mmCIF file of C-alpha atoms in Angstrom:
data_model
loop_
_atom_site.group_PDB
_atom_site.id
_atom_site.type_symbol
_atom_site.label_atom_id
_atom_site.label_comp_id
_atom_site.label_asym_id
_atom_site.label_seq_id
_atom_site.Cartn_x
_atom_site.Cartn_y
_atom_site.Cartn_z
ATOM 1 C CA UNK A 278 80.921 89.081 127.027
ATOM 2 C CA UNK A 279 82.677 89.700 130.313
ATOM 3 C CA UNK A 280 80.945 87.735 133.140
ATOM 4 C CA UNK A 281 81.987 90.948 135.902
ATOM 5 C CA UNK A 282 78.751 92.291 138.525
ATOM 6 C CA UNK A 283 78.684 95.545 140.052
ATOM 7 C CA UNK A 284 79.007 94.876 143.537
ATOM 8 C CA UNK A 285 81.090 92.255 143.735
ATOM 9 C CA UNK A 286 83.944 91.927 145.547
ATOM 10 C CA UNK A 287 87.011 90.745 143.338
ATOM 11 C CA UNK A 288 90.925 90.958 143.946
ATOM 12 C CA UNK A 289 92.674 92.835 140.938
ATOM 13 C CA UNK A 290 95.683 90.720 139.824
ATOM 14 C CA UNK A 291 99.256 92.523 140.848
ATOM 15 C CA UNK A 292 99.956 95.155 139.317
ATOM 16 C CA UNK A 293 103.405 93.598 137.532
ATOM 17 C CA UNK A 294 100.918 91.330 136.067
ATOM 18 C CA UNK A 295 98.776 93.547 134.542
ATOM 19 C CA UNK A 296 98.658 93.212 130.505
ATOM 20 C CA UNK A 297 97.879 96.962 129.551
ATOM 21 C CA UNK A 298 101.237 98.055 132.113
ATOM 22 C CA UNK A 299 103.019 95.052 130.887
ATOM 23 C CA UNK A 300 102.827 96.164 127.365
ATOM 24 C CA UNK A 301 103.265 99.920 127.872
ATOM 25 C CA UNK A 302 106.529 98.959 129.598
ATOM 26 C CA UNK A 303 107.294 97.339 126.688
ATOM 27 C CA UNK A 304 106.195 100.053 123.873
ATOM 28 C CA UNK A 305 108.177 102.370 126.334
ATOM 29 C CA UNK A 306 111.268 100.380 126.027
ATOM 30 C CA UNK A 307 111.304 100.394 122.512
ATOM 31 C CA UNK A 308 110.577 103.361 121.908
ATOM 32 C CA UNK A 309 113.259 104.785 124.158
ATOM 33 C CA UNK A 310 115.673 103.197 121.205
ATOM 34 C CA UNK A 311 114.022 105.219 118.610
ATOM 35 C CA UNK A 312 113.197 108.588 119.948
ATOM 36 C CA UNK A 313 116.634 109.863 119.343
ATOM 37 C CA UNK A 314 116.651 109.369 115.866
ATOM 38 C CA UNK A 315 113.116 110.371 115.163
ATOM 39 C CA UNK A 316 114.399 113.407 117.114
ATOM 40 C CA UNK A 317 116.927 113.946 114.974
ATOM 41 C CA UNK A 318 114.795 114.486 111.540
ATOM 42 C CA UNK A 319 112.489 116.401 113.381
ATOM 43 C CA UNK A 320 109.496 114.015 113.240
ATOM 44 C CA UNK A 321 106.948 112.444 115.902
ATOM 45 C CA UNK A 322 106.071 109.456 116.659
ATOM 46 C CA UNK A 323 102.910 109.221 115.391
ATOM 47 C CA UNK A 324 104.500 111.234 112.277
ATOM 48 C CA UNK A 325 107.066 108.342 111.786
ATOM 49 C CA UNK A 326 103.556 105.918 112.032
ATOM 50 C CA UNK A 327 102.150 107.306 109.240
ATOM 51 C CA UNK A 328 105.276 107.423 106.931
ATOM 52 C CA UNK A 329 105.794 103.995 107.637
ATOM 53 C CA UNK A 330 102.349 103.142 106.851
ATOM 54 C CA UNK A 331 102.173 104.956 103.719
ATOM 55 C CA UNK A 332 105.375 103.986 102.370
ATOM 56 C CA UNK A 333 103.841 100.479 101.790
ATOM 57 C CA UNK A 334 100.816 101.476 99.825
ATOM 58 C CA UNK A 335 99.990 103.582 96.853
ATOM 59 C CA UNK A 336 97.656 105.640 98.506
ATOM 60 C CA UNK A 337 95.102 105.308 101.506
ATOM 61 C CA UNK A 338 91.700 107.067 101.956
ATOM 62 C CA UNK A 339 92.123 108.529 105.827
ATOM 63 C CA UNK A 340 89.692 106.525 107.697
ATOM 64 C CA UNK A 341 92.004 103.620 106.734
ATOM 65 C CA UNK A 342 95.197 104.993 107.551
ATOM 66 C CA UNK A 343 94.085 106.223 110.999
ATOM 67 C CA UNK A 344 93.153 102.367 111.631
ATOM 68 C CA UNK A 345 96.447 101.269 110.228
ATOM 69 C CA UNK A 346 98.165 103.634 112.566
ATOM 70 C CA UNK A 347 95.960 103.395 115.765
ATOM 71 C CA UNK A 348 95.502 106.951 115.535
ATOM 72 C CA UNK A 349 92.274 108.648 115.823
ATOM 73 C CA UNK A 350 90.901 110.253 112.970
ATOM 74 C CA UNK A 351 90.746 113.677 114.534
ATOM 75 C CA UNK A 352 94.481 113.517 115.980
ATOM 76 C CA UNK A 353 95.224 111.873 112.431
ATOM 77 C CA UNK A 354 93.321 115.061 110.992
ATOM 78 C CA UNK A 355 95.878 117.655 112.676
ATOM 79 C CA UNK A 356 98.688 114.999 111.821
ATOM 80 C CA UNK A 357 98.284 115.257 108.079
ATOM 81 C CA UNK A 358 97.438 118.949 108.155
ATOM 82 C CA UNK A 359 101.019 119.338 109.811
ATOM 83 C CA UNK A 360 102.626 116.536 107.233
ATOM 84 C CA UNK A 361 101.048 118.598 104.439
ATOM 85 C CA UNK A 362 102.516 121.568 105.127
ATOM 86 C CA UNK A 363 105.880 120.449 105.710
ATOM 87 C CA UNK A 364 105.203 118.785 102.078
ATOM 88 C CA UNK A 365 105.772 114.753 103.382
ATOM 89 C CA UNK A 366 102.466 113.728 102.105
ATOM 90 C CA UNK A 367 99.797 114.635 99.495
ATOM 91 C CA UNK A 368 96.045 114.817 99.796
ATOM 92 C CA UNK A 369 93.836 114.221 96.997
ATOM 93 C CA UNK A 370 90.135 114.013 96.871
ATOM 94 C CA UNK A 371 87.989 111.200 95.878
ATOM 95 C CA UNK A 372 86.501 112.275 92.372
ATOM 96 C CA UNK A 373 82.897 110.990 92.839
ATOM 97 C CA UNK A 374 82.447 111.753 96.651
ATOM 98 C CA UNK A 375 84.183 114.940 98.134
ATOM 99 C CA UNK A 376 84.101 114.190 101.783
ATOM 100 C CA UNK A 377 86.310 111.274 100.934
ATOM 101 C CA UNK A 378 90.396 112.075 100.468
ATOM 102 C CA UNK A 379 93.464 109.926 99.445
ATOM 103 C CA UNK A 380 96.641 110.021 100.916
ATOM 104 C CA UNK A 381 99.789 109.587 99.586
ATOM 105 C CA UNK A 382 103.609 109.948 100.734
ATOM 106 C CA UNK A 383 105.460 112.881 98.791
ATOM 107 C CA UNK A 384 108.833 112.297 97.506
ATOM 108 C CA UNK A 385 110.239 114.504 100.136
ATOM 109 C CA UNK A 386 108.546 111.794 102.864
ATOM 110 C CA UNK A 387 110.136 108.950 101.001
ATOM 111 C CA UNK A 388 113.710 111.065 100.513
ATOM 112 C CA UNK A 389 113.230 111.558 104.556
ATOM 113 C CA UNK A 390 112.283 107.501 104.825
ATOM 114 C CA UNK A 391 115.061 106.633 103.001
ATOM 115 C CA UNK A 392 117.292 108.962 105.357
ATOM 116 C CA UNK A 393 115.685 107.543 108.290
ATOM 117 C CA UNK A 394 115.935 104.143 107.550
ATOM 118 C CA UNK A 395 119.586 103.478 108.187
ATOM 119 C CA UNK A 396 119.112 104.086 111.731
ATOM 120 C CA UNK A 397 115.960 102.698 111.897
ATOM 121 C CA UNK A 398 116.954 99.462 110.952
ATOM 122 C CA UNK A 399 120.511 99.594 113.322
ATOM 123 C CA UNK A 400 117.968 100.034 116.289
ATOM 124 C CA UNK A 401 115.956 97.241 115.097
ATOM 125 C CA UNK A 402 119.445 95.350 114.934
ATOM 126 C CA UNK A 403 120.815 96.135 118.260
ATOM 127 C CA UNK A 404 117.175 95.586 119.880
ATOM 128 C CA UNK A 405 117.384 91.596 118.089
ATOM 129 C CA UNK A 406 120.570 91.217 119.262
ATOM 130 C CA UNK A 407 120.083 92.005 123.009
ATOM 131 C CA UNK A 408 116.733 90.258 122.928
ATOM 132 C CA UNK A 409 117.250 87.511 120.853
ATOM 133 C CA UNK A 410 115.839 86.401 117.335
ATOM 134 C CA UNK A 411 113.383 83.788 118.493
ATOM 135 C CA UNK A 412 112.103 85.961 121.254
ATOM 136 C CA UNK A 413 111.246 88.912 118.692
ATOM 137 C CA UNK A 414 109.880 86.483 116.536
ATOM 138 C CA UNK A 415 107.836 84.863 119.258
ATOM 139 C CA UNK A 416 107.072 88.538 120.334
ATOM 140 C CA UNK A 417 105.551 89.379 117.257
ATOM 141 C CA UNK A 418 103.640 86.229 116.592
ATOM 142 C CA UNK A 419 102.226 86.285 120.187
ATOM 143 C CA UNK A 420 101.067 90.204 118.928
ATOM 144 C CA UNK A 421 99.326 89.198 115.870
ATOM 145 C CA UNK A 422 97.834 86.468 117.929
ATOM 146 C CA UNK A 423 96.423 88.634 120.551
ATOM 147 C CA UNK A 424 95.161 91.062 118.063
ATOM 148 C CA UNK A 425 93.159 88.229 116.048
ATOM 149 C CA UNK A 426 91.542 86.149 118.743
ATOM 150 C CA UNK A 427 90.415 89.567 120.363
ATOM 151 C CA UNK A 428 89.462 91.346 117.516
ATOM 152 C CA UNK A 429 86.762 88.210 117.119
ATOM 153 C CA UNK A 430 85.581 88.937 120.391
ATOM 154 C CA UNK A 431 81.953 91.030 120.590
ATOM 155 C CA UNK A 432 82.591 94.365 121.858
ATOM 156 C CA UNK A 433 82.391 95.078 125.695
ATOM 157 C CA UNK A 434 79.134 96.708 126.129
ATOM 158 C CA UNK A 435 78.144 97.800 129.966
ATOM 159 C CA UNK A 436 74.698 99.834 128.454
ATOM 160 C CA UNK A 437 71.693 99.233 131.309
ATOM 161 C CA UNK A 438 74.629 98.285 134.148
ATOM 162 C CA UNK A 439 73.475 100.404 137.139
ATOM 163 C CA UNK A 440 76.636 101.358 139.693
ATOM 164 C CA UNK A 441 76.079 101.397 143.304
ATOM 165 C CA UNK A 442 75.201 104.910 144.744
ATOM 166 C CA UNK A 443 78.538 105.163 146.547
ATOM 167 C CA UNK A 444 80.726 104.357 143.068
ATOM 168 C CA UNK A 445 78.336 106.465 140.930
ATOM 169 C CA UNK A 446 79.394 109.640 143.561
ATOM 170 C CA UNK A 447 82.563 108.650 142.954
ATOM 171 C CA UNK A 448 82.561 108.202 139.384
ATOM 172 C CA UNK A 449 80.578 111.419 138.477
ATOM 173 C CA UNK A 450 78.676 111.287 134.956
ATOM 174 C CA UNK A 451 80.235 108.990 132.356
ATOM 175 C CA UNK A 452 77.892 109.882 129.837
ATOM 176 C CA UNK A 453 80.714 112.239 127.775
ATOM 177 C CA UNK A 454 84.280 113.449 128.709
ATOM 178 C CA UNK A 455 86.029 113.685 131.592
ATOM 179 C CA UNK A 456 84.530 112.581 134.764
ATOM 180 C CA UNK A 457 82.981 115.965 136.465
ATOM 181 C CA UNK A 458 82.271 116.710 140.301
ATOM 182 C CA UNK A 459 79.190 118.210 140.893
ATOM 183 C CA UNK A 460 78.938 121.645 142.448
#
């Protein structure tokens, strides 16, 4: 549990220093490599996510894939419908309980996997080489570290905290949604 009070007056660490930019920098960086070819086969990011994911399993009932993915399960939902239709994956439901379905890549998602691929892995090359071996490595050690010691952390939980007047005005309701101004 986080030790922070309402109230209290704290410095925020610089900006550079802050993880969540730090590591969007990163993504962003990366991802700048791959857009271009993802572009070029006409699939999304998230698209390419879930290719990639099911390519290395049989099939996957959805609530699994959308945590394999980071997706959420209604963005996943739309995802799939869309990956359906252009006939990349396959849907299939679970026999003994119908509001549970399996997914599975179609051969026409592993023909366009297998025609991704090449550049795929010549990014992945290039973005070693200008790095460095032991720093990519390193870089994704230090991720599966960070992802295992917080994952056995207890979930944040700021139920019962009561803001100051002032913040709460400025806040509005965080109850649902966006943050609203009152009338």
């Amino acid at each position: 549990m986080t030790s922070a009070k309402a109230g209290v007056n704290v410095k925020l660490r610089s900006f550079s220093r802050s993880l969540p930019m730090s590591l969007l920098l990163a993504r962003e960086a990366v991802m700048t490599r791959f857009r271009p070819a993802l572009k070029l086969f006409n699939i999304t990011e998230q698209q390419w996510r879930v290719l990639r994911a099911l390519s290395s399993v049989k099939e996957i009932e959805v609530m699994e894939l959308a945590k394999a993915t980071s997706l959420l399960a209604p963005s996943l939902s739309r995802i799939l419908r869309d990956m359906e239709e252009r006939g990349l994956v396959e849907r299939r439901q679970v026999p003994d309980d119908l509001r549970r379905s399996l997914i599975s890549i179609s051969e026409d998602g592993v023909k366009l996997i297998d025609a991704v691929a090449p550049y795929s892995e010549s990014i992945y090359q290039e973005i070693t080489e200008t790095v460095g071996r032991d720093k990519m490595d390193l870089l994704q050690q230090l991720c599966r570290d960070v992802v295992t010691s917080l994952s056995q952390l207890p979930a944040t939980d700021y139920t019962g905290v009561e803001l100051d007047a002032d913040i709460l005005r400025i806040v509005g309701d965080s109850t649902r949604g966006r943050p609203r101004l009152e009338d």
